[in-house]
Amino acid sequence: MREKSNFIDFENIPGNSDTAGAIATSEDSSKEEEMLKEVINKNNAKTQAGLIYKSAQDESEKLMLRNQVVEGSYSNDMKLKILDLLDGYVKEELKEEITLADSIEEIKKEKSNLLLGAVGIVVIGIIVSVFFPIAWLIGIVLAMAGYVASKKDNDEKMKKAVSAIERVEKYRQAGYRI
């Protein structure tokens, strides 16, 4: 009975001769080396991108990061990877602003629906005033109260959406793909 050891058993290497087995092993190891270099390269790009992004202390520095990477002494492949990772970091940071900027059309629609609702309440008040003479006055008061209360909230949403659009646009003009 043969005991297992930590040594390679050359008798079980596939191939016609010892040379064929060595060539197959050499090809496998070069593939492994290539895969290992790719993993290290990806990890290195991720590490570099993380360090670069964390080094920026304010928004103006973050806007300049892409230029610093492009002008840096990285290989083209590494630059592309770092830039892609920076885009992801910025997209994650601006997630709320991007969502808000995309919703500006809905906010505009809300504003027109609000006005339509106020007009509807006034019309209903006028129609009901046939039966109750004071109903049109109540309808106007309700419509005005609803419009004023909702308008303030809608104006705040619109201001936030506009500032979000401006902030996102700054990053897009700086080259970020968000």
PDB file of C-alpha atoms in Angstrom, residues 8-170:
ATOM      1  CA  ILE A   8       3.914  15.197  -7.282  1.00  0.00           C
ATOM      2  CA  ASP A   9       3.407  11.755  -8.770  1.00  0.00           C
ATOM      3  CA  PHE A  10       4.927  12.118 -12.257  1.00  0.00           C
ATOM      4  CA  GLU A  11       3.576   8.778 -13.370  1.00  0.00           C
ATOM      5  CA  ASN A  12       0.008  10.070 -13.464  1.00  0.00           C
ATOM      6  CA  ILE A  13       0.637  13.186 -15.589  1.00  0.00           C
ATOM      7  CA  PRO A  14      -1.413  12.987 -18.808  1.00  0.00           C
ATOM      8  CA  GLY A  15       0.450  12.922 -22.124  1.00  0.00           C
ATOM      9  CA  ASN A  16       2.709  10.647 -24.120  1.00  0.00           C
ATOM     10  CA  SER A  17       5.872  11.626 -22.357  1.00  0.00           C
ATOM     11  CA  ASP A  18       7.230  13.699 -19.530  1.00  0.00           C
ATOM     12  CA  THR A  19       7.653  16.642 -21.935  1.00  0.00           C
ATOM     13  CA  ALA A  20       3.955  16.666 -22.931  1.00  0.00           C
ATOM     14  CA  GLY A  21       2.927  16.787 -19.291  1.00  0.00           C
ATOM     15  CA  ALA A  22       5.376  19.599 -18.617  1.00  0.00           C
ATOM     16  CA  ILE A  23       4.010  21.602 -21.577  1.00  0.00           C
ATOM     17  CA  ALA A  24       0.427  21.129 -20.422  1.00  0.00           C
ATOM     18  CA  THR A  25       1.395  22.221 -16.925  1.00  0.00           C
ATOM     19  CA  SER A  26       3.263  25.210 -18.361  1.00  0.00           C
ATOM     20  CA  GLU A  27       0.183  26.301 -20.373  1.00  0.00           C
ATOM     21  CA  ASP A  28      -2.052  25.901 -17.329  1.00  0.00           C
ATOM     22  CA  SER A  29       0.305  27.916 -15.159  1.00  0.00           C
ATOM     23  CA  SER A  30       0.514  30.726 -17.738  1.00  0.00           C
ATOM     24  CA  LYS A  31      -3.291  30.860 -17.834  1.00  0.00           C
ATOM     25  CA  GLU A  32      -3.342  30.908 -14.052  1.00  0.00           C
ATOM     26  CA  GLU A  33      -0.720  33.666 -14.020  1.00  0.00           C
ATOM     27  CA  GLU A  34      -2.767  35.697 -16.506  1.00  0.00           C
ATOM     28  CA  MET A  35      -5.927  35.243 -14.439  1.00  0.00           C
ATOM     29  CA  LEU A  36      -4.031  36.147 -11.276  1.00  0.00           C
ATOM     30  CA  LYS A  37      -2.652  39.319 -12.927  1.00  0.00           C
ATOM     31  CA  GLU A  38      -6.174  40.268 -14.003  1.00  0.00           C
ATOM     32  CA  VAL A  39      -7.527  39.774 -10.474  1.00  0.00           C
ATOM     33  CA  ILE A  40      -4.643  41.773  -8.998  1.00  0.00           C
ATOM     34  CA  ASN A  41      -5.171  44.460 -11.637  1.00  0.00           C
ATOM     35  CA  LYS A  42      -8.890  44.675 -10.809  1.00  0.00           C
ATOM     36  CA  ASN A  43      -8.186  44.774  -7.087  1.00  0.00           C
ATOM     37  CA  ASN A  44      -5.477  47.356  -7.664  1.00  0.00           C
ATOM     38  CA  ALA A  45      -7.873  49.491  -9.751  1.00  0.00           C
ATOM     39  CA  LYS A  46     -10.531  49.183  -7.064  1.00  0.00           C
ATOM     40  CA  THR A  47      -8.035  50.090  -4.363  1.00  0.00           C
ATOM     41  CA  GLN A  48      -6.697  53.026  -6.374  1.00  0.00           C
ATOM     42  CA  ALA A  49     -10.195  54.300  -7.203  1.00  0.00           C
ATOM     43  CA  GLY A  50     -11.245  54.015  -3.554  1.00  0.00           C
ATOM     44  CA  LEU A  51      -8.175  55.895  -2.355  1.00  0.00           C
ATOM     45  CA  ILE A  52      -8.575  58.581  -5.004  1.00  0.00           C
ATOM     46  CA  TYR A  53     -12.266  59.050  -4.235  1.00  0.00           C
ATOM     47  CA  LYS A  54     -11.731  59.154  -0.475  1.00  0.00           C
ATOM     48  CA  SER A  55      -8.936  61.706  -0.886  1.00  0.00           C
ATOM     49  CA  ALA A  56     -11.371  64.260  -2.326  1.00  0.00           C
ATOM     50  CA  GLN A  57     -12.651  66.312   0.569  1.00  0.00           C
ATOM     51  CA  ASP A  58     -15.270  68.452  -1.126  1.00  0.00           C
ATOM     52  CA  GLU A  59     -17.344  68.579  -4.277  1.00  0.00           C
ATOM     53  CA  SER A  60     -14.901  70.699  -6.265  1.00  0.00           C
ATOM     54  CA  GLU A  61     -12.150  68.121  -5.675  1.00  0.00           C
ATOM     55  CA  LYS A  62     -14.487  65.287  -6.682  1.00  0.00           C
ATOM     56  CA  LEU A  63     -15.257  67.118  -9.911  1.00  0.00           C
ATOM     57  CA  MET A  64     -11.520  67.176 -10.717  1.00  0.00           C
ATOM     58  CA  LEU A  65     -10.839  63.496 -10.000  1.00  0.00           C
ATOM     59  CA  ARG A  66     -11.453  62.302 -13.563  1.00  0.00           C
ATOM     60  CA  ASN A  67      -8.926  64.797 -14.933  1.00  0.00           C
ATOM     61  CA  GLN A  68      -6.375  63.707 -12.351  1.00  0.00           C
ATOM     62  CA  VAL A  69      -6.788  60.062 -13.356  1.00  0.00           C
ATOM     63  CA  VAL A  70      -6.592  60.843 -17.079  1.00  0.00           C
ATOM     64  CA  GLU A  71      -3.443  62.904 -16.552  1.00  0.00           C
ATOM     65  CA  GLY A  72      -2.000  60.321 -14.138  1.00  0.00           C
ATOM     66  CA  SER A  73       0.700  57.795 -14.913  1.00  0.00           C
ATOM     67  CA  TYR A  74      -1.621  54.803 -15.086  1.00  0.00           C
ATOM     68  CA  SER A  75      -1.845  52.466 -18.048  1.00  0.00           C
ATOM     69  CA  ASN A  76      -4.801  53.057 -20.370  1.00  0.00           C
ATOM     70  CA  ASP A  77      -6.489  49.875 -19.175  1.00  0.00           C
ATOM     71  CA  MET A  78      -6.045  50.900 -15.553  1.00  0.00           C
ATOM     72  CA  LYS A  79      -7.350  54.411 -16.293  1.00  0.00           C
ATOM     73  CA  LEU A  80     -10.515  52.977 -17.841  1.00  0.00           C
ATOM     74  CA  LYS A  81     -11.092  50.724 -14.836  1.00  0.00           C
ATOM     75  CA  ILE A  82     -10.492  53.508 -12.327  1.00  0.00           C
ATOM     76  CA  LEU A  83     -12.729  55.933 -14.236  1.00  0.00           C
ATOM     77  CA  ASP A  84     -15.486  53.334 -14.390  1.00  0.00           C
ATOM     78  CA  LEU A  85     -15.218  52.749 -10.639  1.00  0.00           C
ATOM     79  CA  LEU A  86     -15.242  56.495  -9.947  1.00  0.00           C
ATOM     80  CA  ASP A  87     -18.429  56.778 -12.027  1.00  0.00           C
ATOM     81  CA  GLY A  88     -19.962  54.103  -9.821  1.00  0.00           C
ATOM     82  CA  TYR A  89     -18.936  55.875  -6.607  1.00  0.00           C
ATOM     83  CA  VAL A  90     -20.389  59.180  -7.809  1.00  0.00           C
ATOM     84  CA  LYS A  91     -23.560  57.494  -9.020  1.00  0.00           C
ATOM     85  CA  GLU A  92     -24.000  55.909  -5.592  1.00  0.00           C
ATOM     86  CA  GLU A  93     -23.403  59.228  -3.821  1.00  0.00           C
ATOM     87  CA  LEU A  94     -25.835  61.099  -6.091  1.00  0.00           C
ATOM     88  CA  LYS A  95     -28.489  58.378  -6.147  1.00  0.00           C
ATOM     89  CA  GLU A  96     -31.134  60.542  -4.441  1.00  0.00           C
ATOM     90  CA  GLU A  97     -30.358  63.584  -6.600  1.00  0.00           C
ATOM     91  CA  ILE A  98     -30.520  61.511  -9.791  1.00  0.00           C
ATOM     92  CA  THR A  99     -33.906  60.111  -8.769  1.00  0.00           C
ATOM     93  CA  LEU A 100     -35.168  63.576  -7.885  1.00  0.00           C
ATOM     94  CA  ALA A 101     -33.850  65.049 -11.139  1.00  0.00           C
ATOM     95  CA  ASP A 102     -35.585  62.315 -13.111  1.00  0.00           C
ATOM     96  CA  SER A 103     -38.875  63.062 -11.351  1.00  0.00           C
ATOM     97  CA  ILE A 104     -39.111  66.727 -12.382  1.00  0.00           C
ATOM     98  CA  GLU A 105     -41.698  65.976 -15.067  1.00  0.00           C
ATOM     99  CA  GLU A 106     -43.915  64.316 -12.454  1.00  0.00           C
ATOM    100  CA  ILE A 107     -43.559  67.368 -10.220  1.00  0.00           C
ATOM    101  CA  LYS A 108     -44.625  69.638 -13.082  1.00  0.00           C
ATOM    102  CA  LYS A 109     -47.583  67.368 -13.738  1.00  0.00           C
ATOM    103  CA  GLU A 110     -48.541  67.513 -10.041  1.00  0.00           C
ATOM    104  CA  LYS A 111     -48.605  71.290 -10.262  1.00  0.00           C
ATOM    105  CA  SER A 112     -51.025  71.273 -13.201  1.00  0.00           C
ATOM    106  CA  ASN A 113     -53.175  68.607 -11.502  1.00  0.00           C
ATOM    107  CA  LEU A 114     -53.301  70.780  -8.395  1.00  0.00           C
ATOM    108  CA  LEU A 115     -54.623  73.717 -10.393  1.00  0.00           C
ATOM    109  CA  LEU A 116     -57.132  71.484 -12.162  1.00  0.00           C
ATOM    110  CA  GLY A 117     -58.341  70.156  -8.785  1.00  0.00           C
ATOM    111  CA  ALA A 118     -58.814  73.678  -7.432  1.00  0.00           C
ATOM    112  CA  VAL A 119     -60.841  74.662 -10.492  1.00  0.00           C
ATOM    113  CA  GLY A 120     -62.886  71.462 -10.121  1.00  0.00           C
ATOM    114  CA  ILE A 121     -63.764  72.301  -6.512  1.00  0.00           C
ATOM    115  CA  VAL A 122     -64.877  75.800  -7.536  1.00  0.00           C
ATOM    116  CA  VAL A 123     -67.062  74.410 -10.347  1.00  0.00           C
ATOM    117  CA  ILE A 124     -68.632  71.877  -7.990  1.00  0.00           C
ATOM    118  CA  GLY A 125     -69.266  74.697  -5.501  1.00  0.00           C
ATOM    119  CA  ILE A 126     -71.008  76.748  -8.191  1.00  0.00           C
ATOM    120  CA  ILE A 127     -73.174  73.797  -9.229  1.00  0.00           C
ATOM    121  CA  VAL A 128     -74.102  72.983  -5.617  1.00  0.00           C
ATOM    122  CA  SER A 129     -74.914  76.664  -4.995  1.00  0.00           C
ATOM    123  CA  VAL A 130     -78.169  76.099  -6.915  1.00  0.00           C
ATOM    124  CA  PHE A 131     -79.370  74.089  -3.894  1.00  0.00           C
ATOM    125  CA  PHE A 132     -77.397  75.873  -1.185  1.00  0.00           C
ATOM    126  CA  PRO A 133     -76.661  79.545  -1.914  1.00  0.00           C
ATOM    127  CA  ILE A 134     -73.498  79.709   0.231  1.00  0.00           C
ATOM    128  CA  ALA A 135     -71.915  76.577  -1.329  1.00  0.00           C
ATOM    129  CA  TRP A 136     -69.996  78.470  -4.050  1.00  0.00           C
ATOM    130  CA  LEU A 137     -68.303  80.586  -1.385  1.00  0.00           C
ATOM    131  CA  ILE A 138     -67.371  77.450   0.570  1.00  0.00           C
ATOM    132  CA  GLY A 139     -66.077  75.868  -2.663  1.00  0.00           C
ATOM    133  CA  ILE A 140     -63.871  78.870  -3.399  1.00  0.00           C
ATOM    134  CA  VAL A 141     -62.471  78.916   0.148  1.00  0.00           C
ATOM    135  CA  LEU A 142     -61.728  75.161   0.040  1.00  0.00           C
ATOM    136  CA  ALA A 143     -60.119  75.437  -3.397  1.00  0.00           C
ATOM    137  CA  MET A 144     -57.907  78.353  -2.321  1.00  0.00           C
ATOM    138  CA  ALA A 145     -56.898  76.643   0.933  1.00  0.00           C
ATOM    139  CA  GLY A 146     -56.035  73.400  -0.861  1.00  0.00           C
ATOM    140  CA  TYR A 147     -54.138  75.182  -3.614  1.00  0.00           C
ATOM    141  CA  VAL A 148     -52.097  77.355  -1.258  1.00  0.00           C
ATOM    142  CA  ALA A 149     -51.211  74.447   1.052  1.00  0.00           C
ATOM    143  CA  SER A 150     -50.199  72.154  -1.808  1.00  0.00           C
ATOM    144  CA  LYS A 151     -48.418  74.873  -3.780  1.00  0.00           C
ATOM    145  CA  LYS A 152     -45.923  75.464  -0.973  1.00  0.00           C
ATOM    146  CA  ASP A 153     -45.037  71.765  -0.823  1.00  0.00           C
ATOM    147  CA  ASN A 154     -44.869  71.543  -4.610  1.00  0.00           C
ATOM    148  CA  ASP A 155     -42.621  74.620  -4.840  1.00  0.00           C
ATOM    149  CA  GLU A 156     -40.201  73.068  -2.334  1.00  0.00           C
ATOM    150  CA  LYS A 157     -40.098  69.840  -4.368  1.00  0.00           C
ATOM    151  CA  MET A 158     -39.467  71.857  -7.528  1.00  0.00           C
ATOM    152  CA  LYS A 159     -36.587  73.796  -5.920  1.00  0.00           C
ATOM    153  CA  LYS A 160     -34.989  70.561  -4.728  1.00  0.00           C
ATOM    154  CA  ALA A 161     -35.410  68.976  -8.170  1.00  0.00           C
ATOM    155  CA  VAL A 162     -33.856  71.973  -9.922  1.00  0.00           C
ATOM    156  CA  SER A 163     -30.866  72.016  -7.554  1.00  0.00           C
ATOM    157  CA  ALA A 164     -30.487  68.243  -8.007  1.00  0.00           C
ATOM    158  CA  ILE A 165     -30.496  68.686 -11.792  1.00  0.00           C
ATOM    159  CA  GLU A 166     -27.826  71.377 -11.503  1.00  0.00           C
ATOM    160  CA  ARG A 167     -25.634  69.215  -9.268  1.00  0.00           C
ATOM    161  CA  VAL A 168     -25.962  66.145 -11.483  1.00  0.00           C
ATOM    162  CA  GLU A 169     -25.217  68.286 -14.537  1.00  0.00           C
ATOM    163  CA  LYS A 170     -21.981  69.547 -12.920  1.00  0.00           C
TER     164      LYS A 170
END
